mmCIF file of C-alpha atoms and ligand atoms in Angstrom:
data_model
loop_
_atom_site.group_PDB
_atom_site.id
_atom_site.type_symbol
_atom_site.label_atom_id
_atom_site.label_comp_id
_atom_site.label_asym_id
_atom_site.label_seq_id
_atom_site.Cartn_x
_atom_site.Cartn_y
_atom_site.Cartn_z
ATOM 1 C CA MET A 48 3.986 -3.991 92.899
ATOM 2 C CA SER A 49 6.692 -6.301 91.544
ATOM 3 C CA ASP A 50 8.222 -5.257 88.241
ATOM 4 C CA PRO A 51 8.037 -8.034 85.643
ATOM 5 C CA PHE A 52 11.267 -6.740 84.060
ATOM 6 C CA ASP A 53 13.193 -6.801 87.339
ATOM 7 C CA PHE A 54 14.997 -10.133 87.148
ATOM 8 C CA GLY A 55 16.232 -9.816 90.726
ATOM 9 C CA ARG A 56 12.694 -10.215 92.059
ATOM 10 C CA PRO A 57 10.192 -13.060 91.973
ATOM 11 C CA PRO A 58 7.984 -13.035 88.861
ATOM 12 C CA ALA A 59 4.714 -11.068 88.997
ATOM 13 C CA LEU A 60 1.889 -13.323 90.190
ATOM 14 C CA TYR A 61 -1.411 -13.950 88.386
ATOM 15 C CA ALA A 62 -4.007 -16.726 88.612
ATOM 16 C CA VAL A 63 -7.357 -18.031 87.448
ATOM 17 C CA MET A 64 -9.904 -18.877 90.153
ATOM 18 C CA GLY A 65 -12.836 -21.186 89.581
ATOM 19 C CA ASN A 66 -14.444 -24.472 90.493
ATOM 20 C CA PRO A 67 -13.532 -26.612 88.658
ATOM 21 C CA VAL A 68 -10.354 -25.020 87.341
ATOM 22 C CA SER A 69 -8.027 -27.912 86.537
ATOM 23 C CA HIS A 70 -9.070 -27.818 82.843
ATOM 24 C CA SER A 71 -8.082 -24.164 82.426
ATOM 25 C CA LYS A 72 -5.630 -23.337 79.657
ATOM 26 C CA SER A 73 -5.162 -19.794 80.943
ATOM 27 C CA PRO A 74 -1.727 -20.498 82.492
ATOM 28 C CA GLN A 75 -0.257 -21.727 79.176
ATOM 29 C CA ILE A 76 -1.868 -18.852 77.272
ATOM 30 C CA HIS A 77 -0.661 -16.104 79.610
ATOM 31 C CA LEU A 78 2.851 -17.537 79.862
ATOM 32 C CA GLN A 79 3.101 -17.543 76.066
ATOM 33 C CA PHE A 80 1.795 -13.980 75.859
ATOM 34 C CA ALA A 81 4.318 -12.890 78.503
ATOM 35 C CA ALA A 82 7.135 -14.551 76.565
ATOM 36 C CA GLN A 83 6.307 -12.365 73.547
ATOM 37 C CA PHE A 84 7.393 -9.329 75.575
ATOM 38 C CA GLY A 85 10.099 -10.929 77.710
ATOM 39 C CA LEU A 86 7.896 -10.483 80.801
ATOM 40 C CA ARG A 87 8.431 -12.772 83.780
ATOM 41 C CA ILE A 88 5.132 -13.877 85.263
ATOM 42 C CA GLU A 89 3.841 -16.774 87.298
ATOM 43 C CA TYR A 90 0.262 -17.819 86.529
ATOM 44 C CA ARG A 91 -1.537 -20.332 88.785
ATOM 45 C CA ARG A 92 -4.823 -22.245 88.747
ATOM 46 C CA ILE A 93 -6.604 -21.818 92.073
ATOM 47 C CA GLN A 94 -9.561 -24.061 92.867
ATOM 48 C CA VAL A 95 -11.850 -22.174 95.257
ATOM 49 C CA ASP A 96 -14.602 -23.693 97.405
ATOM 50 C CA VAL A 97 -18.044 -22.258 96.890
ATOM 51 C CA GLY A 98 -18.483 -19.760 99.747
ATOM 52 C CA GLY A 99 -14.739 -19.078 99.932
ATOM 53 C CA PHE A 100 -14.274 -16.703 97.019
ATOM 54 C CA ALA A 101 -13.836 -13.362 98.829
ATOM 55 C CA GLN A 102 -11.369 -14.928 101.268
ATOM 56 C CA ALA A 103 -9.418 -16.532 98.419
ATOM 57 C CA VAL A 104 -9.122 -13.187 96.591
ATOM 58 C CA SER A 105 -7.979 -11.453 99.750
ATOM 59 C CA SER A 106 -5.312 -14.134 100.481
ATOM 60 C CA PHE A 107 -4.075 -14.043 96.900
ATOM 61 C CA ARG A 108 -3.688 -10.297 97.069
ATOM 62 C CA ALA A 109 -1.970 -10.477 100.475
ATOM 63 C CA ASN A 110 0.520 -12.912 98.897
ATOM 64 C CA GLY A 111 1.447 -10.376 96.243
ATOM 65 C CA GLY A 112 -0.982 -11.366 93.498
ATOM 66 C CA GLN A 113 -1.421 -8.678 90.847
ATOM 67 C CA GLY A 114 -4.317 -9.867 88.746
ATOM 68 C CA LEU A 115 -6.950 -12.576 88.518
ATOM 69 C CA ASN A 116 -9.072 -14.271 85.932
ATOM 70 C CA ILE A 117 -12.367 -15.538 87.265
ATOM 71 C CA THR A 118 -14.331 -18.435 85.851
ATOM 72 C CA VAL A 119 -17.421 -20.485 86.688
ATOM 73 C CA PRO A 120 -19.102 -20.143 89.175
ATOM 74 C CA PHE A 121 -17.619 -16.928 90.578
ATOM 75 C CA LYS A 122 -18.094 -14.263 87.889
ATOM 76 C CA LEU A 123 -21.142 -12.699 89.574
ATOM 77 C CA GLU A 124 -19.496 -12.777 93.006
ATOM 78 C CA ALA A 125 -16.411 -11.176 91.482
ATOM 79 C CA PHE A 126 -18.623 -8.404 90.152
ATOM 80 C CA GLU A 127 -20.031 -7.787 93.647
ATOM 81 C CA LEU A 128 -16.550 -7.808 95.185
ATOM 82 C CA CYS A 129 -14.981 -5.220 92.874
ATOM 83 C CA ASP A 130 -14.860 -1.542 93.858
ATOM 84 C CA ARG A 131 -14.947 -0.261 90.270
ATOM 85 C CA HIS A 132 -16.005 -1.782 86.964
ATOM 86 C CA SER A 133 -15.415 -1.232 83.282
ATOM 87 C CA ASP A 134 -18.546 -0.297 81.326
ATOM 88 C CA ARG A 135 -18.658 -3.749 79.746
ATOM 89 C CA ALA A 136 -18.425 -5.487 83.149
ATOM 90 C CA ALA A 137 -21.176 -3.210 84.475
ATOM 91 C CA GLN A 138 -23.360 -4.135 81.519
ATOM 92 C CA ALA A 139 -22.698 -7.863 81.948
ATOM 93 C CA ARG A 140 -22.948 -7.604 85.762
ATOM 94 C CA ALA A 141 -20.168 -10.210 85.708
ATOM 95 C CA VAL A 142 -16.393 -9.961 86.029
ATOM 96 C CA ASN A 143 -13.846 -12.342 84.477
ATOM 97 C CA THR A 144 -10.752 -10.166 85.036
ATOM 98 C CA ILE A 145 -9.633 -8.356 88.192
ATOM 99 C CA ALA A 146 -6.744 -5.915 88.366
ATOM 100 C CA PHE A 147 -5.448 -4.892 91.796
ATOM 101 C CA ARG A 148 -4.877 -1.160 91.657
ATOM 102 C CA GLY A 149 -3.556 0.049 94.987
ATOM 103 C CA GLN A 150 -6.321 -0.698 97.464
ATOM 104 C CA GLU A 151 -8.891 -0.866 94.693
ATOM 105 C CA LEU A 152 -10.237 -3.973 92.942
ATOM 106 C CA TYR A 153 -10.985 -3.081 89.326
ATOM 107 C CA GLY A 154 -13.297 -5.520 87.522
ATOM 108 C CA ASP A 155 -13.516 -6.008 83.773
ATOM 109 C CA ASN A 156 -15.285 -8.496 81.529
ATOM 110 C CA THR A 157 -13.328 -9.497 78.438
ATOM 111 C CA ASP A 158 -15.503 -12.433 77.288
ATOM 112 C CA GLY A 159 -17.680 -10.491 74.857
ATOM 113 C CA ALA A 160 -14.776 -8.611 73.314
ATOM 114 C CA GLY A 161 -12.961 -11.939 72.905
ATOM 115 C CA LEU A 162 -15.942 -13.510 71.162
ATOM 116 C CA ARG A 163 -16.459 -10.507 68.897
ATOM 117 C CA ARG A 164 -12.820 -10.454 67.891
ATOM 118 C CA ASP A 165 -12.687 -14.197 67.215
ATOM 119 C CA ILE A 166 -15.762 -14.035 64.980
ATOM 120 C CA THR A 167 -14.995 -10.834 63.099
ATOM 121 C CA GLN A 168 -11.175 -10.955 62.881
ATOM 122 C CA ASN A 169 -10.023 -14.575 63.199
ATOM 123 C CA LEU A 170 -12.949 -16.190 61.405
ATOM 124 C CA GLY A 171 -13.435 -13.237 59.048
ATOM 125 C CA CYS A 172 -17.184 -13.203 59.599
ATOM 126 C CA PRO A 173 -18.702 -9.717 59.788
ATOM 127 C CA LEU A 174 -21.608 -9.135 62.189
ATOM 128 C CA ARG A 175 -22.595 -5.719 60.865
ATOM 129 C CA GLY A 176 -25.943 -5.884 59.075
ATOM 130 C CA ARG A 177 -26.244 -9.661 59.627
ATOM 131 C CA ARG A 178 -28.975 -11.689 61.326
ATOM 132 C CA VAL A 179 -27.547 -13.138 64.541
ATOM 133 C CA LEU A 180 -29.140 -15.842 66.710
ATOM 134 C CA VAL A 181 -27.824 -16.353 70.243
ATOM 135 C CA LEU A 182 -28.873 -19.554 72.025
ATOM 136 C CA GLY A 183 -29.218 -19.361 75.809
ATOM 137 C CA ALA A 184 -30.035 -16.636 78.303
ATOM 138 C CA GLY A 185 -27.704 -17.365 81.220
ATOM 139 C CA GLY A 186 -24.617 -15.588 82.489
ATOM 140 C CA ALA A 187 -22.462 -16.640 79.536
ATOM 141 C CA VAL A 188 -24.817 -14.977 77.064
ATOM 142 C CA ARG A 189 -25.402 -11.897 79.182
ATOM 143 C CA GLY A 190 -21.648 -11.356 79.226
ATOM 144 C CA VAL A 191 -21.323 -11.159 75.442
ATOM 145 C CA LEU A 192 -24.426 -9.324 74.197
ATOM 146 C CA GLY A 193 -23.066 -5.789 74.613
ATOM 147 C CA PRO A 194 -19.946 -6.288 72.451
ATOM 148 C CA LEU A 195 -21.953 -8.219 69.828
ATOM 149 C CA LEU A 196 -24.439 -5.337 69.585
ATOM 150 C CA GLU A 197 -21.615 -2.837 69.146
ATOM 151 C CA GLU A 198 -21.033 -4.513 65.765
ATOM 152 C CA ALA A 199 -24.544 -3.353 64.728
ATOM 153 C CA PRO A 200 -26.130 -6.596 63.500
ATOM 154 C CA ALA A 201 -29.420 -6.168 61.585
ATOM 155 C CA ALA A 202 -31.153 -8.438 64.110
ATOM 156 C CA LEU A 203 -30.104 -10.212 67.286
ATOM 157 C CA VAL A 204 -32.513 -12.883 68.513
ATOM 158 C CA ILE A 205 -32.012 -14.433 71.962
ATOM 159 C CA ALA A 206 -33.576 -17.915 72.005
ATOM 160 C CA ASN A 207 -33.871 -19.893 75.212
ATOM 161 C CA ARG A 208 -35.531 -23.056 76.511
ATOM 162 C CA THR A 209 -37.097 -20.964 79.290
ATOM 163 C CA VAL A 210 -38.533 -18.163 77.171
ATOM 164 C CA ASP A 211 -39.116 -15.801 80.117
ATOM 165 C CA LYS A 212 -35.354 -15.622 80.712
ATOM 166 C CA ALA A 213 -34.758 -14.636 77.091
ATOM 167 C CA VAL A 214 -37.465 -11.978 77.381
ATOM 168 C CA ALA A 215 -35.918 -10.588 80.582
ATOM 169 C CA LEU A 216 -32.475 -10.456 78.985
ATOM 170 C CA ALA A 217 -33.769 -8.788 75.811
ATOM 171 C CA ARG A 218 -35.489 -6.192 78.007
ATOM 172 C CA LEU A 219 -32.075 -5.073 79.310
ATOM 173 C CA PHE A 220 -31.285 -4.078 75.728
ATOM 174 C CA ALA A 221 -34.704 -2.564 75.020
ATOM 175 C CA ALA A 222 -33.043 0.569 73.684
ATOM 176 C CA ARG A 223 -31.687 -1.536 70.792
ATOM 177 C CA ARG A 224 -34.560 -2.177 68.439
ATOM 178 C CA GLN A 225 -32.790 -5.139 66.818
ATOM 179 C CA VAL A 226 -32.875 -7.296 69.991
ATOM 180 C CA THR A 227 -35.788 -9.747 70.366
ATOM 181 C CA ALA A 228 -36.479 -12.853 72.451
ATOM 182 C CA SER A 229 -37.794 -16.228 71.348
ATOM 183 C CA GLY A 230 -38.336 -19.847 72.307
ATOM 184 C CA PHE A 231 -36.755 -22.561 70.157
ATOM 185 C CA ASP A 232 -40.067 -23.566 68.505
ATOM 186 C CA ALA A 233 -40.697 -20.048 67.232
ATOM 187 C CA LEU A 234 -37.426 -20.136 65.243
ATOM 188 C CA ALA A 235 -39.068 -22.368 62.608
ATOM 189 C CA GLY A 236 -39.270 -20.545 59.295
ATOM 190 C CA HIS A 237 -36.478 -18.070 60.179
ATOM 191 C CA SER A 238 -32.862 -18.232 59.079
ATOM 192 C CA PHE A 239 -29.694 -16.629 60.443
ATOM 193 C CA ASP A 240 -26.235 -15.688 59.178
ATOM 194 C CA VAL A 241 -24.535 -16.291 62.517
ATOM 195 C CA MET A 242 -25.670 -18.668 65.271
ATOM 196 C CA ILE A 243 -23.867 -18.569 68.619
ATOM 197 C CA ASN A 244 -24.483 -21.336 71.138
ATOM 198 C CA GLY A 245 -24.160 -19.911 74.646
ATOM 199 C CA THR A 246 -26.251 -22.584 76.381
ATOM 200 C CA ALA A 247 -24.696 -25.038 78.793
ATOM 201 C CA ALA A 248 -26.118 -27.899 76.664
ATOM 202 C CA SER A 249 -22.755 -28.808 75.077
ATOM 203 C CA LEU A 250 -21.273 -29.360 78.524
ATOM 204 C CA GLU A 251 -23.744 -32.228 78.934
ATOM 205 C CA GLY A 252 -23.409 -33.446 75.358
ATOM 206 C CA GLU A 253 -26.898 -32.155 74.603
ATOM 207 C CA LEU A 254 -28.314 -30.071 71.792
ATOM 208 C CA PRO A 255 -30.881 -27.272 71.995
ATOM 209 C CA PRO A 256 -33.961 -28.344 69.980
ATOM 210 C CA LEU A 257 -33.403 -26.333 66.807
ATOM 211 C CA PRO A 258 -35.671 -26.519 63.755
ATOM 212 C CA GLU A 259 -34.426 -27.377 60.264
ATOM 213 C CA GLY A 260 -33.537 -24.520 57.940
ATOM 214 C CA VAL A 261 -32.173 -22.095 60.553
ATOM 215 C CA PHE A 262 -28.926 -21.492 58.660
ATOM 216 C CA ALA A 263 -28.876 -18.901 55.872
ATOM 217 C CA ALA A 264 -26.490 -19.473 52.966
ATOM 218 C CA GLY A 265 -22.872 -19.094 54.119
ATOM 219 C CA ALA A 266 -23.820 -19.148 57.827
ATOM 220 C CA LEU A 267 -21.377 -19.441 60.731
ATOM 221 C CA ALA A 268 -22.225 -21.720 63.679
ATOM 222 C CA TYR A 269 -20.172 -20.854 66.756
ATOM 223 C CA ASP A 270 -20.132 -22.802 70.033
ATOM 224 C CA MET A 271 -18.830 -20.741 72.942
ATOM 225 C CA MET A 272 -17.757 -24.022 74.600
ATOM 226 C CA TYR A 273 -14.598 -25.774 73.501
ATOM 227 C CA GLY A 274 -13.142 -29.230 73.853
ATOM 228 C CA ASP A 275 -10.734 -31.627 72.195
ATOM 229 C CA ALA A 276 -13.422 -32.758 69.735
ATOM 230 C CA PRO A 277 -16.209 -30.875 67.936
ATOM 231 C CA THR A 278 -19.215 -30.390 70.239
ATOM 232 C CA VAL A 279 -22.582 -31.955 69.515
ATOM 233 C CA PHE A 280 -23.806 -28.496 68.416
ATOM 234 C CA MET A 281 -20.940 -28.151 65.926
ATOM 235 C CA ARG A 282 -21.611 -31.584 64.462
ATOM 236 C CA TRP A 283 -25.329 -30.845 64.150
ATOM 237 C CA ALA A 284 -24.643 -27.470 62.535
ATOM 238 C CA GLU A 285 -22.282 -28.990 59.990
ATOM 239 C CA ALA A 286 -24.850 -31.608 59.050
ATOM 240 C CA HIS A 287 -27.683 -29.061 58.818
ATOM 241 C CA GLY A 288 -26.340 -26.403 56.498
ATOM 242 C CA ALA A 289 -23.800 -24.224 58.356
ATOM 243 C CA SER A 290 -20.920 -23.276 56.035
ATOM 244 C CA GLN A 291 -18.447 -22.517 58.801
ATOM 245 C CA VAL A 292 -18.272 -24.068 62.272
ATOM 246 C CA ALA A 293 -16.098 -23.042 65.220
ATOM 247 C CA ASP A 294 -15.731 -23.733 68.921
ATOM 248 C CA GLY A 295 -14.830 -21.267 71.659
ATOM 249 C CA LEU A 296 -11.064 -21.822 71.650
ATOM 250 C CA GLY A 297 -10.498 -18.580 69.748
ATOM 251 C CA MET A 298 -12.758 -16.710 72.177
ATOM 252 C CA LEU A 299 -10.725 -18.177 75.036
ATOM 253 C CA VAL A 300 -7.445 -16.903 73.618
ATOM 254 C CA GLU A 301 -8.870 -13.504 72.623
ATOM 255 C CA GLN A 302 -10.468 -12.857 76.030
ATOM 256 C CA ALA A 303 -7.104 -13.748 77.570
ATOM 257 C CA ALA A 304 -5.390 -11.223 75.282
ATOM 258 C CA GLU A 305 -7.817 -8.532 76.503
ATOM 259 C CA SER A 306 -7.049 -9.445 80.130
ATOM 260 C CA PHE A 307 -3.322 -9.381 79.394
ATOM 261 C CA GLN A 308 -3.678 -5.930 77.894
ATOM 262 C CA LEU A 309 -5.517 -4.676 80.976
ATOM 263 C CA TRP A 310 -2.767 -5.969 83.273
ATOM 264 C CA HIS A 311 0.331 -5.235 81.208
ATOM 265 C CA GLY A 312 -0.719 -2.447 78.829
ATOM 266 C CA ARG A 313 0.367 -4.383 75.730
ATOM 267 C CA ARG A 314 -1.609 -6.364 73.204
ATOM 268 C CA PRO A 315 -0.193 -9.854 72.570
ATOM 269 C CA ALA A 316 -0.393 -11.683 69.227
ATOM 270 C CA THR A 317 -2.914 -14.516 69.429
ATOM 271 C CA ALA A 318 -2.564 -16.596 66.236
ATOM 272 C CA ALA A 319 0.577 -18.498 67.275
ATOM 273 C CA VAL A 320 -0.881 -19.246 70.716
ATOM 274 C CA MET A 321 -4.051 -20.611 69.117
ATOM 275 C CA GLU A 322 -1.994 -22.805 66.828
ATOM 276 C CA TRP A 323 0.044 -24.041 69.777
ATOM 277 C CA LEU A 324 -3.132 -24.971 71.682
ATOM 278 C CA LEU A 325 -4.515 -26.834 68.681
ATOM 279 C CA GLY A 326 -1.216 -28.699 68.379
ATOM 280 C CA HIS A 327 -1.500 -29.706 72.038
ATOM 281 C CA ALA A 328 -5.058 -31.011 71.841
ATOM 282 C CA ALA A 329 -3.919 -34.093 73.765
ATOM 283 C CA ASP A 330 -3.514 -31.831 76.809
ATOM 284 C CA ALA A 331 -7.092 -30.594 76.393
ATOM 285 C CA THR A 332 -10.046 -31.478 78.577
ATOM 286 C CA GLU A 333 -11.950 -34.535 77.414
ATOM 287 C CA GLN A 334 -15.263 -32.869 78.209
ATOM 288 C CA PRO A 335 -16.239 -29.562 76.585
ATOM 289 C CA ALA A 336 -15.259 -26.635 78.792
ATOM 290 C CA PRO A 337 -17.299 -23.502 79.486
ATOM 291 C CA PRO A 338 -16.628 -20.220 77.653
ATOM 292 C CA GLY A 339 -13.415 -18.399 78.582
ATOM 293 C CA HIS A 340 -10.775 -20.260 80.674
HETATM 294 P P1 LIG B 664 -24.066 -19.888 82.222
HETATM 295 O O1 LIG B 664 -23.559 -18.947 83.250
HETATM 296 O O2 LIG B 664 -23.059 -20.887 81.724
HETATM 297 O O3 LIG B 664 -24.766 -19.204 81.099
HETATM 298 P P2 LIG B 664 -26.601 -20.545 83.369
HETATM 299 O O4 LIG B 664 -26.806 -19.157 83.823
HETATM 300 O O5 LIG B 664 -26.990 -21.671 84.303
HETATM 301 O O6 LIG B 664 -25.096 -20.838 83.004
HETATM 302 O O7 LIG B 664 -27.362 -20.710 81.973
HETATM 303 C C1 LIG B 664 -27.358 -21.916 81.283
HETATM 304 C C2 LIG B 664 -28.055 -21.697 79.946
HETATM 305 O O8 LIG B 664 -27.999 -22.901 79.181
HETATM 306 C C3 LIG B 664 -29.527 -21.357 80.082
HETATM 307 O O9 LIG B 664 -29.897 -20.535 79.009
HETATM 308 C C4 LIG B 664 -30.182 -22.737 79.974
HETATM 309 O O10 LIG B 664 -31.529 -22.703 79.579
HETATM 310 P P3 LIG B 664 -32.700 -22.477 80.672
HETATM 311 O O11 LIG B 664 -32.643 -21.008 81.022
HETATM 312 O O12 LIG B 664 -33.943 -22.846 79.991
HETATM 313 O O13 LIG B 664 -32.345 -23.348 81.838
HETATM 314 C C5 LIG B 664 -29.331 -23.338 78.893
HETATM 315 N N1 LIG B 664 -29.333 -24.808 78.851
HETATM 316 C C6 LIG B 664 -28.728 -25.655 79.716
HETATM 317 N N2 LIG B 664 -28.908 -26.934 79.313
HETATM 318 C C7 LIG B 664 -29.635 -26.890 78.171
HETATM 319 C C8 LIG B 664 -30.162 -27.883 77.268
HETATM 320 N N3 LIG B 664 -29.944 -29.169 77.480
HETATM 321 N N4 LIG B 664 -30.861 -27.451 76.192
HETATM 322 C C9 LIG B 664 -31.083 -26.140 75.972
HETATM 323 N N5 LIG B 664 -30.637 -25.156 76.788
HETATM 324 C C10 LIG B 664 -29.917 -25.531 77.875
#
């Protein structure tokens, strides 16, 4: 393993793998984190063909790679490939962070912890005892439910266009009495303190069909996607009674901080990196990007 403090050697090598991956801000984020500790790292974006993931991981490792972030569409495959998993990766059945430990591939999932931290710490919005609505029932949502539930919300409703998928996901958390499933229509007449959009709708500039009156007084509307302009969900939420609106940029930086901590054993400061990213919005993707990376 190359020592990031040994200036006689090449910098330690990390990368994000996905398809597409050109939009990823992970290289800038990790380089800024590393600079906080005087660590020398190289962090690449690696576009991987569908069907070529396992081979790409193996080549990266053979070339001295020390850790990987994984984004769409490989998080499930990464889970299958890893020899050992953190509890939160096992719960999500998806991996967004791999650490190479000797011969072993250790898989973690930092997305949910990143989201939780952004909401509770950065945005100052407690989840404990609140009514939380999560939109969507795909991989992105599955990856974040565990950490959200650790905050002990009073209720957590999973609403999805295809109701059966929400029901199946809620069943995984059947031991938690506060988790229920719903379609969008059935939300009429209910209001929530925190609404988290984990659907892929924003990626297509679309909006889940939400009824009027879903926001309680002082509610936060959070889109797990991010882009260089507010998403259609954020604009709708602002116009329909949400008091606070945020995109997934903070989640992106916080999940990266969790990955950094797994690899380097230190927790980087995130606020300055977030500010830097906001100040470089011109470098951002024009289209909204998926959660994390
Ligand atoms: P991901 O891994 O990003 O979660 P996914 O597993 O394909 O991707 O899940 C996409 C989610 O976005 C699903 O919950 C999907 O709803 P369905 O299960 O009914 O397909 C949701 N979604 C995608 N486009 C949407 C839209 N235009 N309106 C509402 N929900 C949408």
